[in-house]
Amino acid sequence: MGAKDWMLVYAGGEVRPILRAVPTLDRDATRALVARLYPDASIVDLGDGDLGGNANPTGGEVYAGCFPGLTIVCTPDAGLDHPSTLDRRFRAEARGRTLYLHAMHSVVDWFAYAVWAPDGELRRSLSLSPESGILENVGAPLAFEAPYWAGERAVDPADSGYPLPFHPLELAEDALRALFGFTYEGSWLDDDPEPEEIVLAGFAVRSAHG
């Protein structure tokens, strides 16, 4: 099936310990959040999902969760070739928190991520795939990227025709660990958060005009 996600994470501090604690979903706050982000849509409950199985919802669906100190929104609107163009309404929702965007699709070996500081300034945005090359590269690379740009995570010599110096999906998994403390298909540690334990509320986001 491969790894796919498109998510936004709003955090007032470190994400990993919050996920490790398996926080309780605030359902009322979550529904209000989705209504704010999609003010012109009809919001229909779909039932619960989780961060493991619903991080890549299809068009017209959103899986989200409001927790103490942390908000997660899984939406196709985060699956951007140019993460810096994330719609203003999603950025405005940060309200003094750090905003992370993480998106990847293993079928096309594409990965994108971005980080906005609590003051709203874009600190880092990167997007790349073998077909399109580097689509966006804004700001200074974060520490977890360093081994990739230094050639320490180079593609297998047998894959000499690969057009990038490393595989974006490997960087994507390292980004998940560095930013959120877990991976989907990367190496697993015994004390990692379990994405399947993080309950998200699902919603169909439909045009209010039919």
Tab-separated table of C-alpha atoms in Angstrom:
chain	number	residue	atom	x	y	z
A	1	MET	CA	0.000	0.000	0.000
A	2	GLY	CA	2.916	2.361	0.678
A	3	ALA	CA	3.142	5.457	2.796
A	4	LYS	CA	0.907	8.458	2.210
A	5	ASP	CA	-0.037	11.404	4.367
A	6	TRP	CA	-1.010	15.030	4.132
A	7	MET	CA	-1.305	16.637	7.513
A	8	LEU	CA	-0.987	19.838	9.471
A	9	VAL	CA	0.164	19.809	13.086
A	10	TYR	CA	-0.194	22.817	15.389
A	11	ALA	CA	1.866	22.610	18.564
A	12	GLY	CA	2.718	24.819	21.497
A	13	GLY	CA	5.740	22.671	22.364
A	14	GLU	CA	7.246	19.283	21.629
A	15	VAL	CA	4.828	16.962	19.834
A	16	ARG	CA	6.206	13.559	20.790
A	17	PRO	CA	5.400	13.546	24.532
A	18	ILE	CA	1.826	14.615	23.850
A	19	LEU	CA	1.322	11.748	21.408
A	20	ARG	CA	3.015	9.335	23.802
A	21	ALA	CA	0.434	10.231	26.450
A	22	VAL	CA	-2.407	9.209	24.072
A	23	PRO	CA	-4.399	12.406	24.698
A	24	THR	CA	-8.183	12.481	24.788
A	25	LEU	CA	-9.895	13.965	21.751
A	26	ASP	CA	-11.904	17.134	22.405
A	27	ARG	CA	-14.789	16.472	20.039
A	28	ASP	CA	-16.536	19.828	20.365
A	29	ALA	CA	-13.315	21.760	19.770
A	30	THR	CA	-12.467	19.529	16.821
A	31	ARG	CA	-15.781	20.079	15.088
A	32	ALA	CA	-15.511	23.822	15.690
A	33	LEU	CA	-12.000	23.753	14.220
A	34	VAL	CA	-13.138	22.054	11.018
A	35	ALA	CA	-16.044	24.497	10.721
A	36	ARG	CA	-13.600	27.419	10.993
A	37	LEU	CA	-11.292	25.971	8.364
A	38	TYR	CA	-14.156	25.259	5.955
A	39	PRO	CA	-16.616	28.092	6.656
A	40	ASP	CA	-18.494	27.748	3.374
A	41	ALA	CA	-18.965	23.981	3.588
A	42	SER	CA	-21.507	21.633	5.077
A	43	ILE	CA	-19.744	19.520	7.725
A	44	VAL	CA	-20.992	15.941	8.104
A	45	ASP	CA	-19.675	13.521	10.737
A	46	LEU	CA	-18.025	10.377	9.352
A	47	GLY	CA	-17.113	8.676	12.612
A	48	ASP	CA	-13.728	8.155	14.173
A	49	GLY	CA	-10.453	7.308	12.520
A	50	ASP	CA	-6.876	7.498	13.726
A	51	LEU	CA	-3.512	8.980	12.846
A	52	GLY	CA	-2.297	5.639	11.564
A	53	GLY	CA	-5.057	4.846	9.112
A	54	ASN	CA	-6.535	8.226	8.210
A	55	ALA	CA	-3.582	10.543	7.658
A	56	ASN	CA	-4.299	10.644	3.910
A	57	PRO	CA	-8.021	11.330	3.491
A	58	THR	CA	-9.500	11.565	0.026
A	59	GLY	CA	-10.936	14.738	-1.454
A	60	GLY	CA	-13.887	16.072	0.481
A	61	GLU	CA	-12.846	14.425	3.740
A	62	VAL	CA	-10.936	15.688	6.767
A	63	TYR	CA	-9.709	13.829	9.841
A	64	ALA	CA	-8.796	16.080	12.722
A	65	GLY	CA	-8.167	16.167	16.429
A	66	CYS	CA	-7.887	18.874	19.075
A	67	PHE	CA	-5.902	17.810	22.133
A	68	PRO	CA	-4.306	19.711	25.021
A	69	GLY	CA	-1.316	21.489	23.488
A	70	LEU	CA	-1.738	19.895	20.065
A	71	THR	CA	-4.020	20.045	17.020
A	72	ILE	CA	-3.842	17.693	14.030
A	73	VAL	CA	-5.605	18.208	10.703
A	74	CYS	CA	-5.287	15.569	7.987
A	75	THR	CA	-6.557	17.094	4.763
A	76	PRO	CA	-5.804	16.928	1.036
A	77	ASP	CA	-5.377	20.702	1.251
A	78	ALA	CA	-1.982	20.014	2.860
A	79	GLY	CA	-0.780	17.904	-0.076
A	80	LEU	CA	0.986	20.773	-1.820
A	81	ASP	CA	3.872	20.690	-4.284
A	82	HIS	CA	4.777	24.122	-2.907
A	83	PRO	CA	4.067	24.006	0.843
A	84	SER	CA	4.748	27.719	1.271
A	85	THR	CA	1.479	28.383	-0.585
A	86	LEU	CA	-0.648	26.799	2.155
A	87	ASP	CA	-3.904	28.733	2.319
A	88	ARG	CA	-3.891	31.602	4.767
A	89	ARG	CA	-6.812	30.224	6.777
A	90	PHE	CA	-4.739	27.205	7.802
A	91	ARG	CA	-1.789	29.400	8.732
A	92	ALA	CA	-3.991	31.795	10.700
A	93	GLU	CA	-5.279	28.895	12.795
A	94	ALA	CA	-1.802	28.546	14.352
A	95	ARG	CA	-2.496	31.501	16.664
A	96	GLY	CA	0.969	31.702	18.172
A	97	ARG	CA	1.806	28.012	17.838
A	98	THR	CA	4.343	26.304	15.604
A	99	LEU	CA	2.724	24.934	12.451
A	100	TYR	CA	4.094	21.867	10.679
A	101	LEU	CA	3.053	20.551	7.275
A	102	HIS	CA	4.058	17.001	6.335
A	103	ALA	CA	3.035	15.281	3.120
A	104	MET	CA	4.332	12.269	1.215
A	105	HIS	CA	3.231	9.797	-1.446
A	106	SER	CA	5.285	6.660	-1.929
A	107	VAL	CA	3.907	5.829	-5.386
A	108	VAL	CA	5.667	8.862	-6.866
A	109	ASP	CA	8.398	9.064	-4.179
A	110	TRP	CA	7.313	12.609	-3.329
A	111	PHE	CA	7.844	14.384	-0.022
A	112	ALA	CA	7.076	17.895	1.162
A	113	TYR	CA	7.226	19.599	4.512
A	114	ALA	CA	7.178	23.068	5.983
A	115	VAL	CA	7.534	24.734	9.363
A	116	TRP	CA	6.101	28.097	10.376
A	117	ALA	CA	7.334	29.745	13.574
A	118	PRO	CA	4.839	30.877	16.251
A	119	ASP	CA	5.014	34.412	14.833
A	120	GLY	CA	3.861	33.095	11.450
A	121	GLU	CA	7.225	33.335	9.697
A	122	LEU	CA	8.049	30.492	7.314
A	123	ARG	CA	11.205	28.848	8.657
A	124	ARG	CA	11.563	25.986	6.193
A	125	SER	CA	9.792	24.568	3.155
A	126	LEU	CA	11.006	21.676	1.028
A	127	SER	CA	9.331	19.659	-1.709
A	128	LEU	CA	10.929	17.156	-4.055
A	129	SER	CA	10.306	14.102	-6.191
A	130	PRO	CA	12.347	12.192	-8.774
A	131	GLU	CA	10.025	13.234	-11.590
A	132	SER	CA	9.940	16.953	-10.815
A	133	GLY	CA	13.203	17.449	-8.938
A	134	ILE	CA	13.324	20.038	-6.186
A	135	LEU	CA	10.034	21.891	-6.389
A	136	GLU	CA	10.617	24.154	-3.407
A	137	ASN	CA	13.593	24.780	-1.143
A	138	VAL	CA	13.081	27.725	1.197
A	139	GLY	CA	14.940	28.479	4.411
A	140	ALA	CA	17.796	26.708	6.150
A	141	PRO	CA	17.628	22.893	6.272
A	142	LEU	CA	16.761	21.433	9.673
A	143	ALA	CA	19.209	19.141	11.434
A	144	PHE	CA	17.593	15.872	10.360
A	145	GLU	CA	18.165	16.818	6.709
A	146	ALA	CA	21.940	17.202	7.085
A	147	PRO	CA	22.980	13.576	6.360
A	148	TYR	CA	20.985	13.632	3.133
A	149	TRP	CA	22.510	16.805	1.726
A	150	ALA	CA	25.961	15.641	2.867
A	151	GLY	CA	25.691	12.475	0.782
A	152	GLU	CA	25.495	10.145	3.779
A	153	ARG	CA	22.103	8.762	2.713
A	154	ALA	CA	22.827	8.459	-0.990
A	155	VAL	CA	20.851	6.180	-3.279
A	156	ASP	CA	22.183	2.687	-3.923
A	157	PRO	CA	24.911	2.749	-6.605
A	158	ALA	CA	22.911	0.100	-8.448
A	159	ASP	CA	20.186	2.715	-8.887
A	160	SER	CA	22.496	4.935	-10.920
A	161	GLY	CA	19.696	6.390	-13.030
A	162	TYR	CA	17.842	7.854	-10.060
A	163	PRO	CA	17.651	11.635	-10.627
A	164	LEU	CA	17.988	12.745	-6.988
A	165	PRO	CA	20.920	12.218	-4.597
A	166	PHE	CA	18.647	10.480	-2.057
A	167	HIS	CA	15.155	9.019	-1.831
A	168	PRO	CA	12.590	11.612	-0.652
A	169	LEU	CA	10.562	8.974	1.213
A	170	GLU	CA	13.522	8.131	3.440
A	171	LEU	CA	13.833	11.810	4.313
A	172	ALA	CA	10.068	11.921	4.867
A	173	GLU	CA	10.239	9.196	7.519
A	174	ASP	CA	13.152	10.913	9.257
A	175	ALA	CA	11.137	14.128	9.230
A	176	LEU	CA	8.238	12.354	10.939
A	177	ARG	CA	10.547	11.129	13.678
A	178	ALA	CA	12.294	14.467	14.141
A	179	LEU	CA	9.128	16.556	14.184
A	180	PHE	CA	6.553	14.220	15.741
A	181	GLY	CA	8.456	11.311	17.278
A	182	PHE	CA	7.121	8.419	15.184
A	183	THR	CA	7.358	6.929	11.701
A	184	TYR	CA	4.973	5.103	9.392
A	185	GLU	CA	7.402	2.828	7.579
A	186	GLY	CA	10.765	3.819	9.036
A	187	SER	CA	12.648	2.270	11.948
A	188	TRP	CA	10.545	1.737	15.073
A	189	LEU	CA	11.573	2.233	18.698
A	190	ASP	CA	9.827	0.619	21.653
A	191	ASP	CA	8.792	3.940	23.198
A	192	ASP	CA	7.528	5.541	19.991
A	193	PRO	CA	3.984	6.932	19.959
A	194	GLU	CA	1.496	4.607	18.269
A	195	PRO	CA	-0.324	6.560	15.530
A	196	GLU	CA	-3.167	4.030	15.623
A	197	GLU	CA	-3.873	5.057	19.226
A	198	ILE	CA	-4.401	8.727	18.346
A	199	VAL	CA	-8.130	9.083	17.680
A	200	LEU	CA	-9.184	11.564	15.015
A	201	ALA	CA	-12.715	12.642	14.158
A	202	GLY	CA	-13.700	12.251	10.519
A	203	PHE	CA	-15.798	14.723	8.571
A	204	ALA	CA	-17.143	15.021	5.060
A	205	VAL	CA	-16.628	18.584	3.904
A	206	ARG	CA	-19.260	19.258	1.268
A	207	SER	CA	-20.213	22.312	-0.685
A	208	ALA	CA	-23.039	24.088	1.092
A	209	HIS	CA	-24.436	24.921	-2.340
A	210	GLY	CA	-24.617	21.294	-3.457
